[in-house]
Short mmCIF file of C-alpha atoms in Angstrom, two decimals:
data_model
loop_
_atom_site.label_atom_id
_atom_site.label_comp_id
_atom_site.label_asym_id
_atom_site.label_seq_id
_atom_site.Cartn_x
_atom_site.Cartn_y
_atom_site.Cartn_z
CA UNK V 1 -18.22 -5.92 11.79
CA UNK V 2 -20.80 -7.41 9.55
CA UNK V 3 -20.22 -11.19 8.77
CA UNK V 4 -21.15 -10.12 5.01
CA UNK V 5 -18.11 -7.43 5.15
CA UNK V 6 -14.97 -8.16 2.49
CA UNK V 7 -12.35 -6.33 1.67
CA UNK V 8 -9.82 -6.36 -1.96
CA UNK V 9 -7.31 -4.10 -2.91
CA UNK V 10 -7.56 -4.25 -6.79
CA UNK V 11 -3.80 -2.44 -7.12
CA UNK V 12 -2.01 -4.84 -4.96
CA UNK V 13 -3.88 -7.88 -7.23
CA UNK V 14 -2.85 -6.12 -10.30
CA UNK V 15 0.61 -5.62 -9.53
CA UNK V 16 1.66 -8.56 -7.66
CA UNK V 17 -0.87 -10.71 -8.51
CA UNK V 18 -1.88 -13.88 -5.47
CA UNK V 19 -0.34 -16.98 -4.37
CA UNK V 20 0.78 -18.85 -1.62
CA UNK V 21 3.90 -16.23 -1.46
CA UNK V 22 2.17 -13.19 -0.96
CA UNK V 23 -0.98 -13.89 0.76
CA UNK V 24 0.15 -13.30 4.18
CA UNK V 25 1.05 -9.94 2.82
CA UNK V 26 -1.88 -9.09 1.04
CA UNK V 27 -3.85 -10.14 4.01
CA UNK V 28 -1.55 -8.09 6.15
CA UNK V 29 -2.46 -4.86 4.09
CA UNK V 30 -3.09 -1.58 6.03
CA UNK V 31 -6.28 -0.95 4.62
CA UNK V 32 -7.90 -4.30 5.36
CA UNK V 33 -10.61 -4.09 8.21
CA UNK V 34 -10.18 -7.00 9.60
CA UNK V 35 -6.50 -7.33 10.56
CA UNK V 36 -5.66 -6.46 14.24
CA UNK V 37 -4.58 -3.29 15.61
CA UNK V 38 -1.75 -4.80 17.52
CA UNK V 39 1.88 -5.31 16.28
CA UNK V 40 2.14 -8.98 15.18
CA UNK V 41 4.56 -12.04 14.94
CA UNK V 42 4.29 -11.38 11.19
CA UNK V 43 5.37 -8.27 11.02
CA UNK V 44 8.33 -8.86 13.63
CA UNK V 45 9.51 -11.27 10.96
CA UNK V 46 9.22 -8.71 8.13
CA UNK V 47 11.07 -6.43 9.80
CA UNK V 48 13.38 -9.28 10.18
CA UNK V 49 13.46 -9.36 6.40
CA UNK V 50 11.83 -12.99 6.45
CA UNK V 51 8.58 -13.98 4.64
CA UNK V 52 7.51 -16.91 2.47
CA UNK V 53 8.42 -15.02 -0.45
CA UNK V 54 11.89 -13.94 0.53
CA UNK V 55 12.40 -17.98 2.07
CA UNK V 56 11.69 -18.85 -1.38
CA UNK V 57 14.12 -16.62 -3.30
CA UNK V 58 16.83 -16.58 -0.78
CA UNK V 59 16.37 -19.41 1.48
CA UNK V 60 18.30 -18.88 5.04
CA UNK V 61 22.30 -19.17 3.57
CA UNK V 62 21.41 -17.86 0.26
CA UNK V 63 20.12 -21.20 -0.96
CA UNK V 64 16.72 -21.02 -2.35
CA UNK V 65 13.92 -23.07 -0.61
CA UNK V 66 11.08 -24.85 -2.07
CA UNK V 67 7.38 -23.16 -1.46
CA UNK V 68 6.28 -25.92 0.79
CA UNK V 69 9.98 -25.76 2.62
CA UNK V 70 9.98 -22.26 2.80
CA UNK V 71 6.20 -22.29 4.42
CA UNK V 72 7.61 -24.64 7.09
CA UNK V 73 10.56 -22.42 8.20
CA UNK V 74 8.42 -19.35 8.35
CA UNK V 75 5.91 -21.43 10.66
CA UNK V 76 8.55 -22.25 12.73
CA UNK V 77 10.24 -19.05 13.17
CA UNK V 78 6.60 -18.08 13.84
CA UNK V 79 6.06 -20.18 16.66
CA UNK V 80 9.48 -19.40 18.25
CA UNK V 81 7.86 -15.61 18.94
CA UNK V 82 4.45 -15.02 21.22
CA UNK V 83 1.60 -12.88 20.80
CA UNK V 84 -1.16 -12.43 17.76
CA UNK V 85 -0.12 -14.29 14.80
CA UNK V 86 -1.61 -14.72 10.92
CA UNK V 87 -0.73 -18.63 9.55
CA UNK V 88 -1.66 -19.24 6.24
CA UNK V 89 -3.01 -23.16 6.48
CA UNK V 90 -1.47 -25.83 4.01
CA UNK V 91 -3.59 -26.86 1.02
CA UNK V 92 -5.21 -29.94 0.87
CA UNK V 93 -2.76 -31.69 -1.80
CA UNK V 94 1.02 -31.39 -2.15
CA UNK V 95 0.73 -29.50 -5.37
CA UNK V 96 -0.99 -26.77 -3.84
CA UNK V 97 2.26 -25.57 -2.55
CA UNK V 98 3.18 -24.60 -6.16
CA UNK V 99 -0.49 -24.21 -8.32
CA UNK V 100 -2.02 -21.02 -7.89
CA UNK V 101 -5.29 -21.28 -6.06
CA UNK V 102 -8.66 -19.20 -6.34
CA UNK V 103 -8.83 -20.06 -2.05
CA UNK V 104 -6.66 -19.17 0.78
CA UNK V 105 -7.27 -19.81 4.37
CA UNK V 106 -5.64 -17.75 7.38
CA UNK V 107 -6.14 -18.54 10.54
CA UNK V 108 -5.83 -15.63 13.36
CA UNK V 109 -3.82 -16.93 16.53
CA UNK V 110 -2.75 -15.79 19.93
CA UNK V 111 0.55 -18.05 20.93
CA UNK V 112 1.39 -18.29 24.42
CA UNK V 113 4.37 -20.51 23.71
CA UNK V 114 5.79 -22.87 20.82
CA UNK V 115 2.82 -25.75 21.33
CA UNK V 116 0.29 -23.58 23.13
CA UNK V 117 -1.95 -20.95 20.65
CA UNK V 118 -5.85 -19.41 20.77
CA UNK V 119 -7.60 -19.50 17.40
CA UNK V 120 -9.51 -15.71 17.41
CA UNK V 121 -10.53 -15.73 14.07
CA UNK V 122 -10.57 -17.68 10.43
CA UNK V 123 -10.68 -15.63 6.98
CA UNK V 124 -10.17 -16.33 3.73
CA UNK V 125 -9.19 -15.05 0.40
CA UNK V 126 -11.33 -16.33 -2.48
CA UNK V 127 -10.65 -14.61 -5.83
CA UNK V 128 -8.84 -11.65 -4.16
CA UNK V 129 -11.55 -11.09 -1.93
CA UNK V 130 -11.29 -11.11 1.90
CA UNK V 131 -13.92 -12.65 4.14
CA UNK V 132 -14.26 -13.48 7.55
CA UNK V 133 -15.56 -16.50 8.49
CA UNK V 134 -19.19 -16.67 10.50
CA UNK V 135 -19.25 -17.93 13.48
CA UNK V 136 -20.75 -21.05 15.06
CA UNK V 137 -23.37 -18.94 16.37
CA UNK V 138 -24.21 -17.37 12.76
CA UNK V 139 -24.41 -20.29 10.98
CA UNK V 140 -26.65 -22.58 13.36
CA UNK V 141 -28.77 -18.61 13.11
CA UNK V 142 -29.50 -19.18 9.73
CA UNK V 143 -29.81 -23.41 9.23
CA UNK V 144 -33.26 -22.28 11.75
CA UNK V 145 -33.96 -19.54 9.41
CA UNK V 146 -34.02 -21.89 6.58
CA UNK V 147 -35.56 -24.48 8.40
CA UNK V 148 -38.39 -22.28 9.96
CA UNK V 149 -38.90 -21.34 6.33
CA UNK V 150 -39.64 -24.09 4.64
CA UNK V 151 -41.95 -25.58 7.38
CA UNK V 152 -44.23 -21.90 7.50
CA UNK V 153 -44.33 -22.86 3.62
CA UNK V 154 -45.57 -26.42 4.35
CA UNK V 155 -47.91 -25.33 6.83
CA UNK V 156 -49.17 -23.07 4.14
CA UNK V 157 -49.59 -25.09 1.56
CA UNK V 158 -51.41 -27.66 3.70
CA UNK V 159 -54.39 -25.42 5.24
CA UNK V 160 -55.34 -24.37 1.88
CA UNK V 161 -56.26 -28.07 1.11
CA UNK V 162 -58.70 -28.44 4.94
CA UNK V 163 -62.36 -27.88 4.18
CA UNK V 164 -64.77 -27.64 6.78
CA UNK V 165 -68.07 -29.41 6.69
CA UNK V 166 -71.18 -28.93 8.81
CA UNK V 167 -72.06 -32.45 8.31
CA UNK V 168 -68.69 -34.57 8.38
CA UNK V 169 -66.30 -31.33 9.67
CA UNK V 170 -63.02 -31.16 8.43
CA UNK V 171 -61.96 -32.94 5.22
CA UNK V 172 -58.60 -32.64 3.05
CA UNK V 173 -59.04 -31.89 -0.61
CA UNK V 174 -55.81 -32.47 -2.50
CA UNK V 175 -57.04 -33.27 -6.14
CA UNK V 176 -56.05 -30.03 -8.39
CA UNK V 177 -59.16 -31.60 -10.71
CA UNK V 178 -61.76 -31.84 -8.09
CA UNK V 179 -64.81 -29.85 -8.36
CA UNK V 180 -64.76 -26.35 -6.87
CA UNK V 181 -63.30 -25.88 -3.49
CA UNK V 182 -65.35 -23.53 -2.31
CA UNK V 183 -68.65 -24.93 -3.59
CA UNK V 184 -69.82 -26.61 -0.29
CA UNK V 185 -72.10 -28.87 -2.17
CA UNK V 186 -69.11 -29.72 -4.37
CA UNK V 187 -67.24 -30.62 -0.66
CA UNK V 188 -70.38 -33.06 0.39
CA UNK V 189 -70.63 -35.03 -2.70
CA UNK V 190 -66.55 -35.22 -2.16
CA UNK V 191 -66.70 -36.72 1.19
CA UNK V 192 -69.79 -38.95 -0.01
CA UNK V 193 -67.66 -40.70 -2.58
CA UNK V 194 -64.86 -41.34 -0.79
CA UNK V 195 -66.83 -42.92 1.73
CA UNK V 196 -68.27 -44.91 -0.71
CA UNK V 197 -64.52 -45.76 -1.87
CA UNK V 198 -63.93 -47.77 1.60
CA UNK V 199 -66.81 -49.96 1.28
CA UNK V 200 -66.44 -51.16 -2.39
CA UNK V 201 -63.85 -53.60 -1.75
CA UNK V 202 -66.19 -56.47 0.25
CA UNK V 203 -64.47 -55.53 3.29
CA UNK V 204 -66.71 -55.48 6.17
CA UNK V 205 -68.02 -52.25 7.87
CA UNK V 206 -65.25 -50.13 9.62
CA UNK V 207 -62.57 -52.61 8.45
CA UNK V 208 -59.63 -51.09 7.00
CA UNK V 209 -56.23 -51.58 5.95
CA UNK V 210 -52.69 -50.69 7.54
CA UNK V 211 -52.00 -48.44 5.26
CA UNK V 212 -55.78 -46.66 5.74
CA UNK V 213 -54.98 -46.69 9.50
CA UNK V 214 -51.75 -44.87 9.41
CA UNK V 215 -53.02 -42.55 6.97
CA UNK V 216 -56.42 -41.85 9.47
CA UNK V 217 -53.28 -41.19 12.06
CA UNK V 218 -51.39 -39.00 10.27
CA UNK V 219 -54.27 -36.95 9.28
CA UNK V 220 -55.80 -36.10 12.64
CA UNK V 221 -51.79 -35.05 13.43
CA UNK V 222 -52.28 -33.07 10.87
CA UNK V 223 -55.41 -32.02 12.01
CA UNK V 224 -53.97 -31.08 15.22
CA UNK V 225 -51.53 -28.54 14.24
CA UNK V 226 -53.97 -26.93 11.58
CA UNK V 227 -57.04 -26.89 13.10
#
C-alpha cells in the first residue's frame, strides 16, 4: 500500500465523534485498509465487553475509572493476551487524557509475552484521517530527493555565470549590471578591469590577500565540477 494512502469514515466521525475513548475503535473499523487480517488482542477484549470506553463508564466493579486509569487497565489486560495487538500511545501531557486532540498515535504490535512485543507498524489519526507512517527507508528516500534537488539547482545557477575566454579562459561573471554576457568584447574588458583591481592597492606583483587566496581556491573547485 502506498505510503500516501488514508482512510476516514465520515459516518462513524459524525456520529460518535473522536477521542481518546473511541480511537482504538475507529481505527479498528472494518473498512480501514490498513488494519490486519488476523483476529486481534483488541478484539478478544471486545468480545470480552472491555474497551477504554466501557473502563470509563463502568470501571471493573461498576465503579467508573478515570480516562488515563481506564487506558492503563486496558493496556494491561492487553499485555496479559499474545498475538497482534493495536495500543493507542499516551499523550505527551497529563491533560491529554481528558482534552480532545486533533492527533492520535497507534502503534501495531506482535506480543510474545507480557514484557516481550514486535512493533510492525505506526499510524495515526490526524483530524479523522488515517495514515500510516513511512518508513525509515521512505523518509531517508526523499531527504536525497530534496537534497539532490537543491544542489542540480545550484549547479544550475552557477554555470550560467562561467564565461569562456580565448585569451584568459574561464572567468565568473556574477554582476546582474555588468555589460552583456554574451558580448565577448564586453567579457575582455571585464577580466581587464578586474585585473587592474588587484594591482591598485600598492601591493606588489602577484601579492594577494587571505581572503583573495581562498577565494582563487574555491573558484578553481568550482571550476572543477563545472568545467
Amino acid at each position: 500500500m502506498s505510503d500516501t494512502a488514508s482512510f476516514v469514515d465520515p459516518v462513524f466521525l459524525a456520529r460518535f465523534g473522536l477521542s481518546r475513548m473511541n480511537a482504538l475503535d475507529y481505527f479498528l473499523h472494518p473498512l480501514n485498509p490498513f488494519r490486519t487480517s488476523v483476529n486481534t488482542s483488541n478484539e478478544v477484549l471486545a468480545m470480552q465487553g472491555t474497551g477504554i470506553g466501557t473502563l470509563i463508564q463502568f470501571g471493573l466493579n461498576g465503579v467508573p475509572l478515570s480516562p488515563q486509569a481506564a487506558e492503563d487497565e486496558y493496556n494491561s489486560a492487553l499485555t496479559k493476551l499474545n498475538g497482534e495487538q493495536y495500543e493507542l500511545m499516551p499523550p505527551p501531557t497529563p491533560d491529554g487524557y481528558i482534552k480532545i486532540s486533533p492527533l492520535y498515535t497507534i502503534r501495531h504490535v506482535h506480543r510474545t509475552n507480557p514484557t516481550t512485543t514486535k512493533v510492525l507498524g505506526i499510524y495515526y489519526i490526524l483530524e479523522g484521517v488515517i495514515y500510516k507512517s513511512p518508513s525509515v527507508r521512505s523518509l531517508m528516500k526523499a531527504n536525497v530527493a530534496r537534497t539532490l534537488e537543491g544542489l542540480s539547482n545550484a549547479f544550475a545557477a552557477l554555470s550560467k555565470c562561467a564565461k569562456y575566454q580565448t585569451s584568459s579562459g574561464y572567468i565568473w561573471v556574477f554582476e546582474e549590471n555588468e555589460e552583456d554576457e554574451d558580448d565577448p568584447v564586453a567579457l575582455l574588458n571585464l577580466a581587464r578591469r578586474r585585473k587592474r583591481r588587484k594591482i591598485l592597492d600598492n601591493r606588489k606583483p602577484g601579492e594577494r590577500t587571505d581572503a583573495e587566496e581562498e577565494g582563487i581556491r574555491a573558484s578553481e573547485a568550482i571550476d572543477r565540477i563545472l568545467v
